[in-house]
Amino acid sequence: MTMPVFIRDYTDFYSSKNHAYNVGVMMRGKDNALQPNWTHLPVGYHGRASSIVLDGTPIVRPKGQTSPPEGEKNPQWSACKLMDFELEMGTIIGKGNKMGVPIKVKDARDHIFGHCLLNDWSARDI
């Protein structure tokens, strides 16, 4: 298999309220898990296009600096222990737009090249 398109950049979104809440608990605690704006606009974040690989590519569990164990002061270097993975739908944008010029919702379909399924994973403790 080969990559069907050259992926230069991507944005990931929190589209599931349950997922946004669970990630919010990890980052901000239960009392402030879901930000008030979440129900009014899609929350997106920038991802690393270099991490997109073909099906069958071996994935190595990431290692990095993790928070210190309870009662200790220093962080540790270890393999990720909180691996999160999700089945997601990707949308490939074909025709772009001029910088600063928004795409109208009614014209969005004209900019979509195709869709794909992907497995998104995150190291939540690193």
PDB file of C-alpha atoms in Angstrom:
ATOM      1  CA  MET A   1       0.000   0.000   0.000  1.00  0.00           C
ATOM      2  CA  THR A   2       1.025   3.595  -0.495  1.00  0.00           C
ATOM      3  CA  MET A   3      -0.377   6.830   0.823  1.00  0.00           C
ATOM      4  CA  PRO A   4      -3.171   7.937  -1.520  1.00  0.00           C
ATOM      5  CA  VAL A   5      -2.531  11.619  -0.818  1.00  0.00           C
ATOM      6  CA  PHE A   6       0.280  13.763   0.572  1.00  0.00           C
ATOM      7  CA  ILE A   7      -0.851  14.966   4.002  1.00  0.00           C
ATOM      8  CA  ARG A   8       0.708  18.323   4.826  1.00  0.00           C
ATOM      9  CA  ASP A   9      -1.314  19.199   7.904  1.00  0.00           C
ATOM     10  CA  TYR A  10      -4.339  18.163   9.908  1.00  0.00           C
ATOM     11  CA  THR A  11      -6.702  19.353  12.609  1.00  0.00           C
ATOM     12  CA  ASP A  12      -8.363  16.958  15.043  1.00  0.00           C
ATOM     13  CA  PHE A  13     -11.673  17.774  16.754  1.00  0.00           C
ATOM     14  CA  TYR A  14     -13.432  16.786  19.963  1.00  0.00           C
ATOM     15  CA  SER A  15     -16.786  15.762  18.473  1.00  0.00           C
ATOM     16  CA  SER A  16     -17.954  13.469  21.289  1.00  0.00           C
ATOM     17  CA  LYS A  17     -19.123  15.081  24.520  1.00  0.00           C
ATOM     18  CA  ASN A  18     -18.108  11.976  26.479  1.00  0.00           C
ATOM     19  CA  HIS A  19     -14.603  12.036  24.998  1.00  0.00           C
ATOM     20  CA  ALA A  20     -14.212  15.789  25.596  1.00  0.00           C
ATOM     21  CA  TYR A  21     -15.319  15.308  29.215  1.00  0.00           C
ATOM     22  CA  ASN A  22     -12.929  12.390  29.840  1.00  0.00           C
ATOM     23  CA  VAL A  23      -9.946  14.274  28.402  1.00  0.00           C
ATOM     24  CA  GLY A  24     -10.999  17.366  30.366  1.00  0.00           C
ATOM     25  CA  VAL A  25     -11.011  15.348  33.605  1.00  0.00           C
ATOM     26  CA  MET A  26      -7.429  14.254  32.891  1.00  0.00           C
ATOM     27  CA  MET A  27      -6.300  17.803  32.124  1.00  0.00           C
ATOM     28  CA  ARG A  28      -8.400  19.997  34.445  1.00  0.00           C
ATOM     29  CA  GLY A  29     -10.240  17.751  36.930  1.00  0.00           C
ATOM     30  CA  LYS A  30     -13.939  16.813  37.192  1.00  0.00           C
ATOM     31  CA  ASP A  31     -15.188  20.257  38.257  1.00  0.00           C
ATOM     32  CA  ASN A  32     -13.808  22.016  35.168  1.00  0.00           C
ATOM     33  CA  ALA A  33     -13.691  19.131  32.689  1.00  0.00           C
ATOM     34  CA  LEU A  34     -16.024  20.394  29.962  1.00  0.00           C
ATOM     35  CA  GLN A  35     -15.399  23.991  28.931  1.00  0.00           C
ATOM     36  CA  PRO A  36     -18.566  26.126  28.453  1.00  0.00           C
ATOM     37  CA  ASN A  37     -17.786  26.822  24.786  1.00  0.00           C
ATOM     38  CA  TRP A  38     -17.672  23.126  23.876  1.00  0.00           C
ATOM     39  CA  THR A  39     -21.413  22.990  23.090  1.00  0.00           C
ATOM     40  CA  HIS A  40     -21.217  26.047  20.803  1.00  0.00           C
ATOM     41  CA  LEU A  41     -18.293  25.287  18.500  1.00  0.00           C
ATOM     42  CA  PRO A  42     -16.093  22.379  17.553  1.00  0.00           C
ATOM     43  CA  VAL A  43     -12.902  22.320  19.594  1.00  0.00           C
ATOM     44  CA  GLY A  44      -9.974  21.529  17.327  1.00  0.00           C
ATOM     45  CA  TYR A  45      -6.268  21.149  17.842  1.00  0.00           C
ATOM     46  CA  HIS A  46      -3.304  20.858  15.527  1.00  0.00           C
ATOM     47  CA  GLY A  47      -1.808  17.408  14.972  1.00  0.00           C
ATOM     48  CA  ARG A  48       1.518  16.145  13.626  1.00  0.00           C
ATOM     49  CA  ALA A  49       1.101  15.067  10.008  1.00  0.00           C
ATOM     50  CA  SER A  50       4.408  13.166  10.205  1.00  0.00           C
ATOM     51  CA  SER A  51       2.751  10.655  12.542  1.00  0.00           C
ATOM     52  CA  ILE A  52       0.241   9.499   9.907  1.00  0.00           C
ATOM     53  CA  VAL A  53       1.287   6.064   8.630  1.00  0.00           C
ATOM     54  CA  LEU A  54      -0.197   3.261   6.545  1.00  0.00           C
ATOM     55  CA  ASP A  55      -2.065   0.296   7.954  1.00  0.00           C
ATOM     56  CA  GLY A  56       0.376  -2.392   9.052  1.00  0.00           C
ATOM     57  CA  THR A  57       3.155   0.013  10.069  1.00  0.00           C
ATOM     58  CA  PRO A  58       4.558  -1.080  13.462  1.00  0.00           C
ATOM     59  CA  ILE A  59       3.752   1.425  16.216  1.00  0.00           C
ATOM     60  CA  VAL A  60       6.182   1.669  19.129  1.00  0.00           C
ATOM     61  CA  ARG A  61       4.721   2.577  22.498  1.00  0.00           C
ATOM     62  CA  PRO A  62       6.086   6.075  23.174  1.00  0.00           C
ATOM     63  CA  LYS A  63       8.423   6.835  26.063  1.00  0.00           C
ATOM     64  CA  GLY A  64       8.763  10.145  27.810  1.00  0.00           C
ATOM     65  CA  GLN A  65       8.684  12.103  31.020  1.00  0.00           C
ATOM     66  CA  THR A  66       5.713  11.277  33.238  1.00  0.00           C
ATOM     67  CA  SER A  67       4.443  12.859  36.427  1.00  0.00           C
ATOM     68  CA  PRO A  68       6.130  11.657  39.607  1.00  0.00           C
ATOM     69  CA  PRO A  69       4.443   8.833  41.498  1.00  0.00           C
ATOM     70  CA  GLU A  70       2.404   9.913  44.503  1.00  0.00           C
ATOM     71  CA  GLY A  71       4.688  10.923  47.354  1.00  0.00           C
ATOM     72  CA  GLU A  72       7.722  11.518  45.114  1.00  0.00           C
ATOM     73  CA  LYS A  73       9.096  14.802  43.757  1.00  0.00           C
ATOM     74  CA  ASN A  74      10.871  13.887  40.551  1.00  0.00           C
ATOM     75  CA  PRO A  75       9.246  12.919  37.256  1.00  0.00           C
ATOM     76  CA  GLN A  76      10.110   9.576  35.716  1.00  0.00           C
ATOM     77  CA  TRP A  77      11.208   8.459  32.257  1.00  0.00           C
ATOM     78  CA  SER A  78       9.059   5.520  31.214  1.00  0.00           C
ATOM     79  CA  ALA A  79       6.910   4.001  28.537  1.00  0.00           C
ATOM     80  CA  CYS A  80       3.412   5.417  28.248  1.00  0.00           C
ATOM     81  CA  LYS A  81       1.017   3.743  30.678  1.00  0.00           C
ATOM     82  CA  LEU A  82      -2.129   5.654  29.697  1.00  0.00           C
ATOM     83  CA  MET A  83      -2.548   4.881  26.002  1.00  0.00           C
ATOM     84  CA  ASP A  84      -5.825   6.041  24.506  1.00  0.00           C
ATOM     85  CA  PHE A  85      -6.952   4.902  21.074  1.00  0.00           C
ATOM     86  CA  GLU A  86     -10.017   5.763  19.030  1.00  0.00           C
ATOM     87  CA  LEU A  87     -11.547   4.840  15.702  1.00  0.00           C
ATOM     88  CA  GLU A  88     -12.139   8.090  13.844  1.00  0.00           C
ATOM     89  CA  MET A  89     -13.366   9.344  10.517  1.00  0.00           C
ATOM     90  CA  GLY A  90     -11.031  11.544   8.491  1.00  0.00           C
ATOM     91  CA  THR A  91     -12.082  14.048   5.851  1.00  0.00           C
ATOM     92  CA  ILE A  92      -9.602  14.947   3.141  1.00  0.00           C
ATOM     93  CA  ILE A  93      -9.950  18.495   1.873  1.00  0.00           C
ATOM     94  CA  GLY A  94      -9.107  18.804  -1.812  1.00  0.00           C
ATOM     95  CA  LYS A  95      -9.877  22.331  -2.932  1.00  0.00           C
ATOM     96  CA  GLY A  96      -8.723  24.932  -0.432  1.00  0.00           C
ATOM     97  CA  ASN A  97      -9.550  28.571   0.050  1.00  0.00           C
ATOM     98  CA  LYS A  98      -7.609  31.817   0.087  1.00  0.00           C
ATOM     99  CA  MET A  99      -6.054  32.642   3.438  1.00  0.00           C
ATOM    100  CA  GLY A 100      -8.483  34.598   5.574  1.00  0.00           C
ATOM    101  CA  VAL A 101     -11.489  33.816   3.367  1.00  0.00           C
ATOM    102  CA  PRO A 102     -13.899  31.434   5.099  1.00  0.00           C
ATOM    103  CA  ILE A 103     -15.701  28.618   3.299  1.00  0.00           C
ATOM    104  CA  LYS A 104     -19.472  28.960   3.575  1.00  0.00           C
ATOM    105  CA  VAL A 105     -21.225  25.924   5.066  1.00  0.00           C
ATOM    106  CA  LYS A 106     -23.359  25.591   1.928  1.00  0.00           C
ATOM    107  CA  ASP A 107     -20.130  25.296  -0.145  1.00  0.00           C
ATOM    108  CA  ALA A 108     -18.303  22.834   2.137  1.00  0.00           C
ATOM    109  CA  ARG A 109     -19.168  19.765   0.052  1.00  0.00           C
ATOM    110  CA  ASP A 110     -17.346  21.305  -2.934  1.00  0.00           C
ATOM    111  CA  HIS A 111     -14.083  21.263  -0.928  1.00  0.00           C
ATOM    112  CA  ILE A 112     -14.198  17.640   0.294  1.00  0.00           C
ATOM    113  CA  PHE A 113     -12.043  15.211  -1.696  1.00  0.00           C
ATOM    114  CA  GLY A 114     -12.894  12.102   0.303  1.00  0.00           C
ATOM    115  CA  HIS A 115     -13.212  10.329   3.641  1.00  0.00           C
ATOM    116  CA  CYS A 116     -11.272   7.592   5.427  1.00  0.00           C
ATOM    117  CA  LEU A 117     -11.226   5.665   8.682  1.00  0.00           C
ATOM    118  CA  LEU A 118      -8.257   6.073  10.976  1.00  0.00           C
ATOM    119  CA  ASN A 119      -6.974   4.851  14.306  1.00  0.00           C
ATOM    120  CA  ASP A 120      -5.980   7.790  16.473  1.00  0.00           C
ATOM    121  CA  TRP A 121      -3.908   7.096  19.578  1.00  0.00           C
ATOM    122  CA  SER A 122      -2.587   9.401  22.261  1.00  0.00           C
ATOM    123  CA  ALA A 123      -0.095   9.011  25.102  1.00  0.00           C
ATOM    124  CA  ARG A 124      -2.174  10.661  27.830  1.00  0.00           C
ATOM    125  CA  ASP A 125       0.471  10.540  30.563  1.00  0.00           C
ATOM    126  CA  ILE A 126       3.440  11.937  28.630  1.00  0.00           C
TER     127      ILE A 126
END
